[in-house]
């Protein structure tokens, strides 16, 4: 069925009024750009009602690029022998956060490959020393799939937020993006474990990942409705030369922006980042992401000498900038887009 502009406008109004759209209507909105400016305006209005013009800043520390997984899309997959591997020490992580704190960061995101060198003991040591040193900061983890007991231990040590993208809610699509030893079912189970443990949970997808259909994206939105995440991180899929998906097309700016706006309308409370991947496919991608409903940015706090080694995809931006430069560059973009940077831990507003 084809949809004209007035029908698309009606779907936007339905979402704007917090009513649910049908699968077919969501698919139409995903596939048609005819009403994008109205869609972005409605998303911006929704974000202003809940969050005003506030944009939250999270300091990202990519502390290890070792990974036991072999995801077909990812540049740090274990089979990629061209990546020099690194691990930051707990002291190095602490000094990154010290620097971040001085620059005004009040959330630290520890992200890495699934690196079992960082046992629960080591992770809890890192989390509790950060929590003790920066009691006014939120500690966010993004370490991939771990047993529920591990998530509970990190929570007791002081972590309060966890980012784990579902990647795709469809098990069939999941199996085309990952080797047989990984399962979409386990990833989804981890998300509910995290939620039940008490974390503010972030999930998300890559937009335009290989084999993704609009039906997959609708299923992703439905999964998110069941999970009710606090944070939703989406960015375009970008190919990496040393992966099995080297020859695939990148996700587009247009679809990523449209989805940010749809997410804002469907989840008015959500913290939605304008991601580095969005800034990589278009120099103005993050400003446009903010105007389409995003309200978080995540400057890189990792030391300059490790950044080159954490390339999930080709041509990643900000590889040589230091933390201060990354932050001030993003603040300029926030201001130019008409929003304001906030120094606070920035909890979700349900
Ligand atoms: N290991 C943790 C996990 O699995 O959640 C965190 C690190 S993982 C590399 C972070 C995210 O990077 C993934 O959830 C995935 O969506 C994204 N990513 C990986 N490769 C990508 C690519 N080629 N293009 C865009 N995003 C990618």
mmCIF file of C-alpha atoms and ligand atoms in Angstrom:
data_model
loop_
_atom_site.group_PDB
_atom_site.id
_atom_site.type_symbol
_atom_site.label_atom_id
_atom_site.label_comp_id
_atom_site.label_asym_id
_atom_site.label_seq_id
_atom_site.Cartn_x
_atom_site.Cartn_y
_atom_site.Cartn_z
ATOM 1 C CA UNK A 1 0.000 0.000 0.000
ATOM 2 C CA UNK A 2 1.365 3.422 -0.871
ATOM 3 C CA UNK A 3 1.000 6.354 1.502
ATOM 4 C CA UNK A 4 0.560 9.988 0.505
ATOM 5 C CA UNK A 5 1.753 12.983 2.513
ATOM 6 C CA UNK A 6 -1.509 13.509 4.359
ATOM 7 C CA UNK A 7 -1.530 9.882 5.489
ATOM 8 C CA UNK A 8 2.097 10.140 6.632
ATOM 9 C CA UNK A 9 1.209 13.325 8.512
ATOM 10 C CA UNK A 10 -1.594 11.472 10.215
ATOM 11 C CA UNK A 11 0.810 8.760 11.408
ATOM 12 C CA UNK A 12 3.145 11.423 12.802
ATOM 13 C CA UNK A 13 0.197 12.990 14.646
ATOM 14 C CA UNK A 14 -0.813 9.610 16.034
ATOM 15 C CA UNK A 15 2.680 9.080 17.485
ATOM 16 C CA UNK A 16 2.847 12.689 18.654
ATOM 17 C CA UNK A 17 -0.322 12.077 20.686
ATOM 18 C CA UNK A 18 1.356 9.041 22.289
ATOM 19 C CA UNK A 19 -0.979 6.624 20.516
ATOM 20 C CA UNK A 20 0.452 3.532 18.932
ATOM 21 C CA UNK A 21 0.753 3.171 15.173
ATOM 22 C CA UNK A 22 0.190 -0.149 13.403
ATOM 23 C CA UNK A 23 3.089 -2.162 12.015
ATOM 24 C CA UNK A 24 2.055 -1.144 8.532
ATOM 25 C CA UNK A 25 1.981 2.555 9.456
ATOM 26 C CA UNK A 26 5.418 2.360 11.084
ATOM 27 C CA UNK A 27 6.773 0.639 7.996
ATOM 28 C CA UNK A 28 5.311 3.416 5.814
ATOM 29 C CA UNK A 29 6.958 6.092 7.947
ATOM 30 C CA UNK A 30 10.286 4.262 7.853
ATOM 31 C CA UNK A 31 10.187 3.869 4.074
ATOM 32 C CA UNK A 32 8.922 7.329 3.057
ATOM 33 C CA UNK A 33 10.934 10.505 3.412
ATOM 34 C CA UNK A 34 8.098 12.698 2.069
ATOM 35 C CA UNK A 35 7.250 14.145 5.491
ATOM 36 C CA UNK A 36 10.690 14.215 7.096
ATOM 37 C CA UNK A 37 10.630 17.919 7.955
ATOM 38 C CA UNK A 38 7.279 17.543 9.757
ATOM 39 C CA UNK A 39 8.582 14.396 11.453
ATOM 40 C CA UNK A 40 11.729 16.154 12.717
ATOM 41 C CA UNK A 41 9.721 19.180 13.908
ATOM 42 C CA UNK A 42 7.337 16.922 15.865
ATOM 43 C CA UNK A 43 10.292 15.042 17.398
ATOM 44 C CA UNK A 44 11.985 18.305 18.371
ATOM 45 C CA UNK A 45 8.792 19.553 20.030
ATOM 46 C CA UNK A 46 8.538 16.297 21.989
ATOM 47 C CA UNK A 47 12.133 16.496 23.189
ATOM 48 C CA UNK A 48 11.669 20.134 24.250
ATOM 49 C CA UNK A 49 8.567 19.248 26.288
ATOM 50 C CA UNK A 50 10.525 16.637 28.262
ATOM 51 C CA UNK A 51 14.125 17.855 28.218
ATOM 52 C CA UNK A 52 13.995 21.484 27.023
ATOM 53 C CA UNK A 53 17.113 22.280 25.031
ATOM 54 C CA UNK A 54 19.382 20.254 27.344
ATOM 55 C CA UNK A 55 22.006 18.002 25.807
ATOM 56 C CA UNK A 56 23.869 15.596 28.075
ATOM 57 C CA UNK A 57 27.517 14.811 27.614
ATOM 58 C CA UNK A 58 28.970 11.362 28.321
ATOM 59 C CA UNK A 59 32.706 10.683 28.410
ATOM 60 C CA UNK A 60 33.465 7.518 26.447
ATOM 61 C CA UNK A 61 36.470 5.421 27.424
ATOM 62 C CA UNK A 62 37.236 2.575 25.018
ATOM 63 C CA UNK A 63 39.339 0.625 27.468
ATOM 64 C CA UNK A 64 40.027 -2.624 25.579
ATOM 65 C CA UNK A 65 39.814 -3.746 21.972
ATOM 66 C CA UNK A 66 40.284 -7.446 22.709
ATOM 67 C CA UNK A 67 37.110 -9.329 21.865
ATOM 68 C CA UNK A 68 36.106 -12.975 22.056
ATOM 69 C CA UNK A 69 33.337 -12.439 19.503
ATOM 70 C CA UNK A 70 33.461 -12.526 15.739
ATOM 71 C CA UNK A 71 30.544 -10.304 14.666
ATOM 72 C CA UNK A 72 30.622 -10.049 10.870
ATOM 73 C CA UNK A 73 30.328 -6.244 10.873
ATOM 74 C CA UNK A 74 32.813 -5.231 13.557
ATOM 75 C CA UNK A 75 36.384 -4.039 13.023
ATOM 76 C CA UNK A 76 37.602 -5.395 16.385
ATOM 77 C CA UNK A 77 36.187 -8.917 15.812
ATOM 78 C CA UNK A 78 38.562 -11.593 17.040
ATOM 79 C CA UNK A 79 39.461 -12.803 13.528
ATOM 80 C CA UNK A 80 40.784 -9.420 12.464
ATOM 81 C CA UNK A 81 44.515 -9.968 12.763
ATOM 82 C CA UNK A 82 45.324 -6.490 11.449
ATOM 83 C CA UNK A 83 44.286 -4.754 14.674
ATOM 84 C CA UNK A 84 47.003 -4.154 17.245
ATOM 85 C CA UNK A 85 45.299 -5.114 20.511
ATOM 86 C CA UNK A 86 45.436 -3.034 23.698
ATOM 87 C CA UNK A 87 44.085 -2.950 27.227
ATOM 88 C CA UNK A 88 44.133 0.102 29.466
ATOM 89 C CA UNK A 89 45.181 -0.438 33.073
ATOM 90 C CA UNK A 90 42.872 0.522 35.957
ATOM 91 C CA UNK A 91 45.213 3.468 36.646
ATOM 92 C CA UNK A 92 44.970 4.643 33.045
ATOM 93 C CA UNK A 93 41.173 4.415 33.196
ATOM 94 C CA UNK A 94 41.193 6.418 36.443
ATOM 95 C CA UNK A 95 43.393 9.151 34.992
ATOM 96 C CA UNK A 96 41.112 9.442 31.921
ATOM 97 C CA UNK A 97 38.197 10.004 34.298
ATOM 98 C CA UNK A 98 40.205 12.517 36.386
ATOM 99 C CA UNK A 99 40.798 14.496 33.233
ATOM 100 C CA UNK A 100 37.162 14.099 32.187
ATOM 101 C CA UNK A 101 35.942 15.283 35.578
ATOM 102 C CA UNK A 102 38.071 18.431 35.302
ATOM 103 C CA UNK A 103 36.538 19.050 31.868
ATOM 104 C CA UNK A 104 33.014 18.821 33.345
ATOM 105 C CA UNK A 105 32.022 15.242 32.538
ATOM 106 C CA UNK A 106 29.677 13.658 35.084
ATOM 107 C CA UNK A 107 29.053 10.378 33.281
ATOM 108 C CA UNK A 108 31.750 7.915 32.296
ATOM 109 C CA UNK A 109 31.039 5.142 29.831
ATOM 110 C CA UNK A 110 33.452 2.215 29.990
ATOM 111 C CA UNK A 111 33.168 0.398 26.684
ATOM 112 C CA UNK A 112 35.149 -2.473 25.253
ATOM 113 C CA UNK A 113 35.164 -5.692 23.326
ATOM 114 C CA UNK A 114 34.103 -8.789 25.274
ATOM 115 C CA UNK A 115 37.457 -9.166 26.978
ATOM 116 C CA UNK A 116 37.469 -11.835 29.676
ATOM 117 C CA UNK A 117 40.822 -10.583 30.963
ATOM 118 C CA UNK A 118 38.595 -8.098 32.792
ATOM 119 C CA UNK A 119 37.166 -10.597 35.255
ATOM 120 C CA UNK A 120 34.381 -9.648 37.643
ATOM 121 C CA UNK A 121 36.994 -8.984 40.363
ATOM 122 C CA UNK A 122 38.953 -6.611 38.143
ATOM 123 C CA UNK A 123 35.794 -4.869 36.854
ATOM 124 C CA UNK A 124 34.387 -4.473 40.385
ATOM 125 C CA UNK A 125 37.718 -3.009 41.524
ATOM 126 C CA UNK A 126 37.634 -0.445 38.717
ATOM 127 C CA UNK A 127 33.954 0.406 39.262
ATOM 128 C CA UNK A 128 34.239 0.817 43.034
ATOM 129 C CA UNK A 129 37.322 3.008 42.842
ATOM 130 C CA UNK A 130 35.636 5.251 40.244
ATOM 131 C CA UNK A 131 32.465 5.344 42.341
ATOM 132 C CA UNK A 132 34.448 6.246 45.472
ATOM 133 C CA UNK A 133 36.469 8.932 43.701
ATOM 134 C CA UNK A 134 33.543 10.491 41.762
ATOM 135 C CA UNK A 135 30.398 9.933 43.851
ATOM 136 C CA UNK A 136 28.491 12.572 41.841
ATOM 137 C CA UNK A 137 29.117 10.780 38.537
ATOM 138 C CA UNK A 138 27.186 8.012 36.811
ATOM 139 C CA UNK A 139 29.188 4.955 35.803
ATOM 140 C CA UNK A 140 27.919 3.361 32.612
ATOM 141 C CA UNK A 141 29.173 0.012 31.345
ATOM 142 C CA UNK A 142 29.168 -1.403 27.835
ATOM 143 C CA UNK A 143 30.958 -4.740 28.108
ATOM 144 C CA UNK A 144 28.635 -6.971 26.107
ATOM 145 C CA UNK A 145 26.977 -10.172 27.261
ATOM 146 C CA UNK A 146 27.872 -11.447 30.713
ATOM 147 C CA UNK A 147 26.055 -13.686 33.217
ATOM 148 C CA UNK A 148 23.337 -12.070 35.312
ATOM 149 C CA UNK A 149 25.433 -12.534 38.491
ATOM 150 C CA UNK A 150 28.198 -10.436 36.943
ATOM 151 C CA UNK A 151 25.756 -7.642 36.131
ATOM 152 C CA UNK A 152 24.538 -7.826 39.756
ATOM 153 C CA UNK A 153 28.093 -7.579 41.084
ATOM 154 C CA UNK A 154 28.892 -4.525 38.949
ATOM 155 C CA UNK A 155 25.666 -2.900 40.159
ATOM 156 C CA UNK A 156 26.629 -3.520 43.793
ATOM 157 C CA UNK A 157 30.054 -2.017 43.049
ATOM 158 C CA UNK A 158 28.380 1.216 41.874
ATOM 159 C CA UNK A 159 27.562 0.920 38.148
ATOM 160 C CA UNK A 160 24.075 2.229 37.368
ATOM 161 C CA UNK A 161 23.741 2.224 33.598
ATOM 162 C CA UNK A 162 24.463 -0.367 30.925
ATOM 163 C CA UNK A 163 24.513 -0.069 27.133
ATOM 164 C CA UNK A 164 23.888 -3.229 25.123
ATOM 165 C CA UNK A 165 22.437 -2.824 21.664
ATOM 166 C CA UNK A 166 20.042 -5.567 20.634
ATOM 167 C CA UNK A 167 21.566 -5.096 17.119
ATOM 168 C CA UNK A 168 18.380 -6.657 15.689
ATOM 169 C CA UNK A 169 15.387 -8.174 17.446
ATOM 170 C CA UNK A 170 14.846 -10.689 14.653
ATOM 171 C CA UNK A 171 16.618 -13.979 15.397
ATOM 172 C CA UNK A 172 16.796 -14.720 11.679
ATOM 173 C CA UNK A 173 18.446 -11.372 10.913
ATOM 174 C CA UNK A 174 20.698 -11.745 13.984
ATOM 175 C CA UNK A 175 22.014 -15.032 12.612
ATOM 176 C CA UNK A 176 23.033 -13.309 9.357
ATOM 177 C CA UNK A 177 25.128 -10.754 11.272
ATOM 178 C CA UNK A 178 26.802 -13.125 13.720
ATOM 179 C CA UNK A 179 28.466 -16.553 13.782
ATOM 180 C CA UNK A 180 26.465 -19.558 15.012
ATOM 181 C CA UNK A 181 27.992 -19.444 18.501
ATOM 182 C CA UNK A 182 26.156 -16.161 19.207
ATOM 183 C CA UNK A 183 22.408 -15.882 19.721
ATOM 184 C CA UNK A 184 19.964 -13.011 19.569
ATOM 185 C CA UNK A 185 17.960 -14.762 22.237
ATOM 186 C CA UNK A 186 20.802 -14.520 24.754
ATOM 187 C CA UNK A 187 21.402 -10.862 23.921
ATOM 188 C CA UNK A 188 17.744 -10.076 24.586
ATOM 189 C CA UNK A 189 17.829 -12.109 27.809
ATOM 190 C CA UNK A 190 20.832 -10.045 28.965
ATOM 191 C CA UNK A 191 18.832 -6.859 28.392
ATOM 192 C CA UNK A 192 16.012 -8.070 30.644
ATOM 193 C CA UNK A 193 18.553 -9.294 33.241
ATOM 194 C CA UNK A 194 20.070 -5.821 33.303
ATOM 195 C CA UNK A 195 16.680 -4.180 33.627
ATOM 196 C CA UNK A 196 15.646 -6.483 36.488
ATOM 197 C CA UNK A 197 18.955 -5.827 38.251
ATOM 198 C CA UNK A 198 18.023 -2.146 38.429
ATOM 199 C CA UNK A 199 20.194 -0.591 35.721
ATOM 200 C CA UNK A 200 19.113 2.235 33.456
ATOM 201 C CA UNK A 201 19.374 0.231 30.258
ATOM 202 C CA UNK A 202 20.367 1.340 26.790
ATOM 203 C CA UNK A 203 19.755 -0.638 23.642
ATOM 204 C CA UNK A 204 19.775 0.095 19.922
ATOM 205 C CA UNK A 205 20.506 -1.030 16.406
ATOM 206 C CA UNK A 206 22.746 -0.308 13.453
ATOM 207 C CA UNK A 207 20.709 1.382 10.752
ATOM 208 C CA UNK A 208 21.130 -0.170 7.304
ATOM 209 C CA UNK A 209 23.019 -3.233 8.508
ATOM 210 C CA UNK A 210 23.356 -5.930 5.835
ATOM 211 C CA UNK A 211 20.093 -7.785 5.065
ATOM 212 C CA UNK A 212 18.051 -5.426 7.290
ATOM 213 C CA UNK A 213 14.457 -4.950 6.104
ATOM 214 C CA UNK A 214 11.835 -2.400 7.182
ATOM 215 C CA UNK A 215 9.983 -5.298 8.813
ATOM 216 C CA UNK A 216 13.112 -5.956 10.915
ATOM 217 C CA UNK A 217 13.114 -2.331 12.039
ATOM 218 C CA UNK A 218 9.437 -2.505 12.981
ATOM 219 C CA UNK A 219 10.253 -5.642 15.027
ATOM 220 C CA UNK A 220 13.083 -3.668 16.676
ATOM 221 C CA UNK A 221 10.654 -0.916 17.672
ATOM 222 C CA UNK A 222 8.222 -3.496 19.069
ATOM 223 C CA UNK A 223 11.021 -5.142 21.072
ATOM 224 C CA UNK A 224 11.961 -1.740 22.473
ATOM 225 C CA UNK A 225 8.344 -1.176 23.510
ATOM 226 C CA UNK A 226 8.513 -4.418 25.510
ATOM 227 C CA UNK A 227 11.902 -3.576 27.058
ATOM 228 C CA UNK A 228 11.162 0.134 27.622
ATOM 229 C CA UNK A 229 14.826 1.209 27.560
ATOM 230 C CA UNK A 230 16.076 4.415 29.166
ATOM 231 C CA UNK A 231 18.655 5.013 26.421
ATOM 232 C CA UNK A 232 18.453 4.178 22.734
ATOM 233 C CA UNK A 233 21.624 4.387 20.655
ATOM 234 C CA UNK A 234 21.328 4.065 16.918
ATOM 235 C CA UNK A 235 23.877 4.846 14.233
ATOM 236 C CA UNK A 236 24.388 3.883 10.620
ATOM 237 C CA UNK A 237 26.160 0.626 9.823
ATOM 238 C CA UNK A 238 29.525 1.558 8.285
ATOM 239 C CA UNK A 239 31.581 -1.124 6.586
ATOM 240 C CA UNK A 240 35.063 -2.051 7.789
ATOM 241 C CA UNK A 241 37.632 -3.207 5.243
ATOM 242 C CA UNK A 242 38.850 -6.203 7.286
ATOM 243 C CA UNK A 243 35.469 -7.806 7.939
ATOM 244 C CA UNK A 244 33.219 -10.166 5.956
ATOM 245 C CA UNK A 245 30.915 -7.168 5.381
ATOM 246 C CA UNK A 246 33.633 -5.060 3.741
ATOM 247 C CA UNK A 247 31.721 -4.827 0.460
ATOM 248 C CA UNK A 248 28.328 -3.829 1.883
ATOM 249 C CA UNK A 249 26.752 -0.385 1.512
ATOM 250 C CA UNK A 250 26.736 1.891 4.537
ATOM 251 C CA UNK A 251 23.505 2.855 6.268
ATOM 252 C CA UNK A 252 22.191 6.253 5.196
ATOM 253 C CA UNK A 253 21.997 9.592 6.967
ATOM 254 C CA UNK A 254 18.362 9.978 5.907
ATOM 255 C CA UNK A 255 17.124 6.737 7.426
ATOM 256 C CA UNK A 256 19.159 7.221 10.617
ATOM 257 C CA UNK A 257 17.674 10.699 11.161
ATOM 258 C CA UNK A 258 14.170 9.456 10.396
ATOM 259 C CA UNK A 259 14.563 6.683 12.941
ATOM 260 C CA UNK A 260 15.931 9.017 15.616
ATOM 261 C CA UNK A 261 12.784 11.109 15.157
ATOM 262 C CA UNK A 262 10.462 8.082 15.251
ATOM 263 C CA UNK A 263 12.203 6.872 18.432
ATOM 264 C CA UNK A 264 11.802 10.293 20.054
ATOM 265 C CA UNK A 265 8.072 10.263 19.307
ATOM 266 C CA UNK A 266 7.597 6.697 20.528
ATOM 267 C CA UNK A 267 9.886 7.054 23.595
ATOM 268 C CA UNK A 268 9.677 10.722 24.711
ATOM 269 C CA UNK A 269 11.671 9.965 27.873
ATOM 270 C CA UNK A 270 14.610 8.300 26.124
ATOM 271 C CA UNK A 271 18.190 9.511 26.176
ATOM 272 C CA UNK A 272 19.179 9.276 22.520
ATOM 273 C CA UNK A 273 22.750 10.007 21.427
ATOM 274 C CA UNK A 274 23.806 11.704 18.215
ATOM 275 C CA UNK A 275 26.481 9.072 17.602
ATOM 276 C CA UNK A 276 30.024 9.201 16.264
ATOM 277 C CA UNK A 277 28.926 6.916 13.403
ATOM 278 C CA UNK A 278 26.360 9.552 12.399
ATOM 279 C CA UNK A 279 29.134 12.177 12.443
ATOM 280 C CA UNK A 280 31.270 9.839 10.341
ATOM 281 C CA UNK A 281 28.839 9.465 7.434
ATOM 282 C CA UNK A 282 28.164 13.210 7.329
ATOM 283 C CA UNK A 283 30.202 16.073 8.826
ATOM 284 C CA UNK A 284 26.937 17.652 10.061
ATOM 285 C CA UNK A 285 25.372 14.340 11.044
ATOM 286 C CA UNK A 286 25.415 14.950 14.780
ATOM 287 C CA UNK A 287 23.870 18.448 14.555
ATOM 288 C CA UNK A 288 21.158 17.024 12.326
ATOM 289 C CA UNK A 289 20.697 14.157 14.802
ATOM 290 C CA UNK A 290 20.126 16.661 17.626
ATOM 291 C CA UNK A 291 17.538 18.517 15.530
ATOM 292 C CA UNK A 292 15.775 15.226 14.794
ATOM 293 C CA UNK A 293 15.354 14.451 18.499
ATOM 294 C CA UNK A 294 18.706 13.268 19.915
ATOM 295 C CA UNK A 295 19.713 14.732 23.282
ATOM 296 C CA UNK A 296 23.066 13.126 24.178
ATOM 297 C CA UNK A 297 26.609 13.337 22.783
ATOM 298 C CA UNK A 298 29.501 11.089 23.715
ATOM 299 C CA UNK A 299 32.911 12.705 23.230
ATOM 300 C CA UNK A 300 35.830 10.331 23.289
ATOM 301 C CA UNK A 301 37.911 10.444 26.480
ATOM 302 C CA UNK A 302 40.242 7.602 25.462
ATOM 303 C CA UNK A 303 43.939 8.501 25.215
ATOM 304 C CA UNK A 304 44.923 9.502 21.668
ATOM 305 C CA UNK A 305 47.355 6.572 21.297
ATOM 306 C CA UNK A 306 44.621 3.922 21.596
ATOM 307 C CA UNK A 307 41.933 5.553 19.452
ATOM 308 C CA UNK A 308 43.306 4.313 16.149
ATOM 309 C CA UNK A 309 43.037 0.791 17.492
ATOM 310 C CA UNK A 310 39.342 1.032 18.356
ATOM 311 C CA UNK A 311 37.983 1.308 14.844
ATOM 312 C CA UNK A 312 34.709 -0.538 14.609
ATOM 313 C CA UNK A 313 34.272 0.823 11.074
ATOM 314 C CA UNK A 314 36.331 2.658 8.453
ATOM 315 C CA UNK A 315 37.056 6.406 8.540
ATOM 316 C CA UNK A 316 35.939 6.918 12.142
ATOM 317 C CA UNK A 317 36.164 10.619 13.022
ATOM 318 C CA UNK A 318 38.010 12.295 15.946
ATOM 319 C CA UNK A 319 40.886 9.789 15.969
ATOM 320 C CA UNK A 320 43.535 12.371 16.694
ATOM 321 C CA UNK A 321 41.672 14.951 18.799
ATOM 322 C CA UNK A 322 42.284 14.975 22.542
ATOM 323 C CA UNK A 323 39.413 14.881 25.036
ATOM 324 C CA UNK A 324 39.319 18.649 25.475
ATOM 325 C CA UNK A 325 39.165 19.285 21.736
ATOM 326 C CA UNK A 326 36.468 16.610 21.267
ATOM 327 C CA UNK A 327 34.350 18.140 23.986
ATOM 328 C CA UNK A 328 34.673 21.742 22.854
ATOM 329 C CA UNK A 329 34.039 20.799 19.213
ATOM 330 C CA UNK A 330 30.844 19.007 20.234
ATOM 331 C CA UNK A 331 29.769 21.908 22.452
ATOM 332 C CA UNK A 332 30.113 24.243 19.466
ATOM 333 C CA UNK A 333 27.922 21.925 17.413
ATOM 334 C CA UNK A 334 25.317 21.759 20.206
ATOM 335 C CA UNK A 335 25.184 25.542 20.441
ATOM 336 C CA UNK A 336 25.032 26.008 16.679
ATOM 337 C CA UNK A 337 22.104 23.588 16.529
ATOM 338 C CA UNK A 338 20.219 25.703 19.120
ATOM 339 C CA UNK A 339 20.663 23.557 22.249
ATOM 340 C CA UNK A 340 22.714 23.824 25.439
ATOM 341 C CA UNK A 341 25.280 21.539 27.006
ATOM 342 C CA UNK A 342 24.482 20.475 30.556
ATOM 343 C CA UNK A 343 27.010 19.470 33.198
ATOM 344 C CA UNK A 344 25.206 16.785 35.194
ATOM 345 C CA UNK A 345 24.914 13.026 35.419
ATOM 346 C CA UNK A 346 21.743 13.494 33.351
ATOM 347 C CA UNK A 347 19.393 10.756 34.494
ATOM 348 C CA UNK A 348 16.455 9.690 32.405
ATOM 349 C CA UNK A 349 13.210 11.682 32.906
ATOM 350 C CA UNK A 350 10.441 9.098 32.910
HETATM 351 N N1 LIG B 1 31.228 -5.393 23.230
HETATM 352 C C1 LIG B 1 30.174 -4.511 23.596
HETATM 353 C C2 LIG B 1 28.852 -4.955 22.985
HETATM 354 O O1 LIG B 1 28.838 -5.977 22.303
HETATM 355 O O2 LIG B 1 27.842 -4.319 23.234
HETATM 356 C C3 LIG B 1 30.447 -3.059 23.288
HETATM 357 C C4 LIG B 1 31.319 -2.749 22.124
HETATM 358 S S1 LIG B 1 30.515 -2.979 20.543
HETATM 359 C C5 LIG B 1 31.874 -2.778 19.462
HETATM 360 C C6 LIG B 1 29.591 -1.465 20.413
HETATM 361 C C7 LIG B 1 28.650 -1.310 19.241
HETATM 362 O O3 LIG B 1 29.375 -0.969 18.068
HETATM 363 C C8 LIG B 1 27.867 -2.508 18.809
HETATM 364 O O4 LIG B 1 26.741 -2.661 19.617
HETATM 365 C C9 LIG B 1 27.532 -2.218 17.339
HETATM 366 O O5 LIG B 1 26.190 -1.811 17.177
HETATM 367 C C10 LIG B 1 28.493 -1.096 16.972
HETATM 368 N N2 LIG B 1 29.264 -1.423 15.761
HETATM 369 C C11 LIG B 1 30.144 -2.428 15.594
HETATM 370 N N3 LIG B 1 30.583 -2.468 14.324
HETATM 371 C C12 LIG B 1 29.965 -1.450 13.662
HETATM 372 C C13 LIG B 1 29.980 -1.002 12.312
HETATM 373 N N4 LIG B 1 30.710 -1.608 11.394
HETATM 374 N N5 LIG B 1 29.222 0.074 11.993
HETATM 375 C C14 LIG B 1 28.481 0.701 12.927
HETATM 376 N N6 LIG B 1 28.411 0.299 14.217
HETATM 377 C C15 LIG B 1 29.134 -0.774 14.575
#
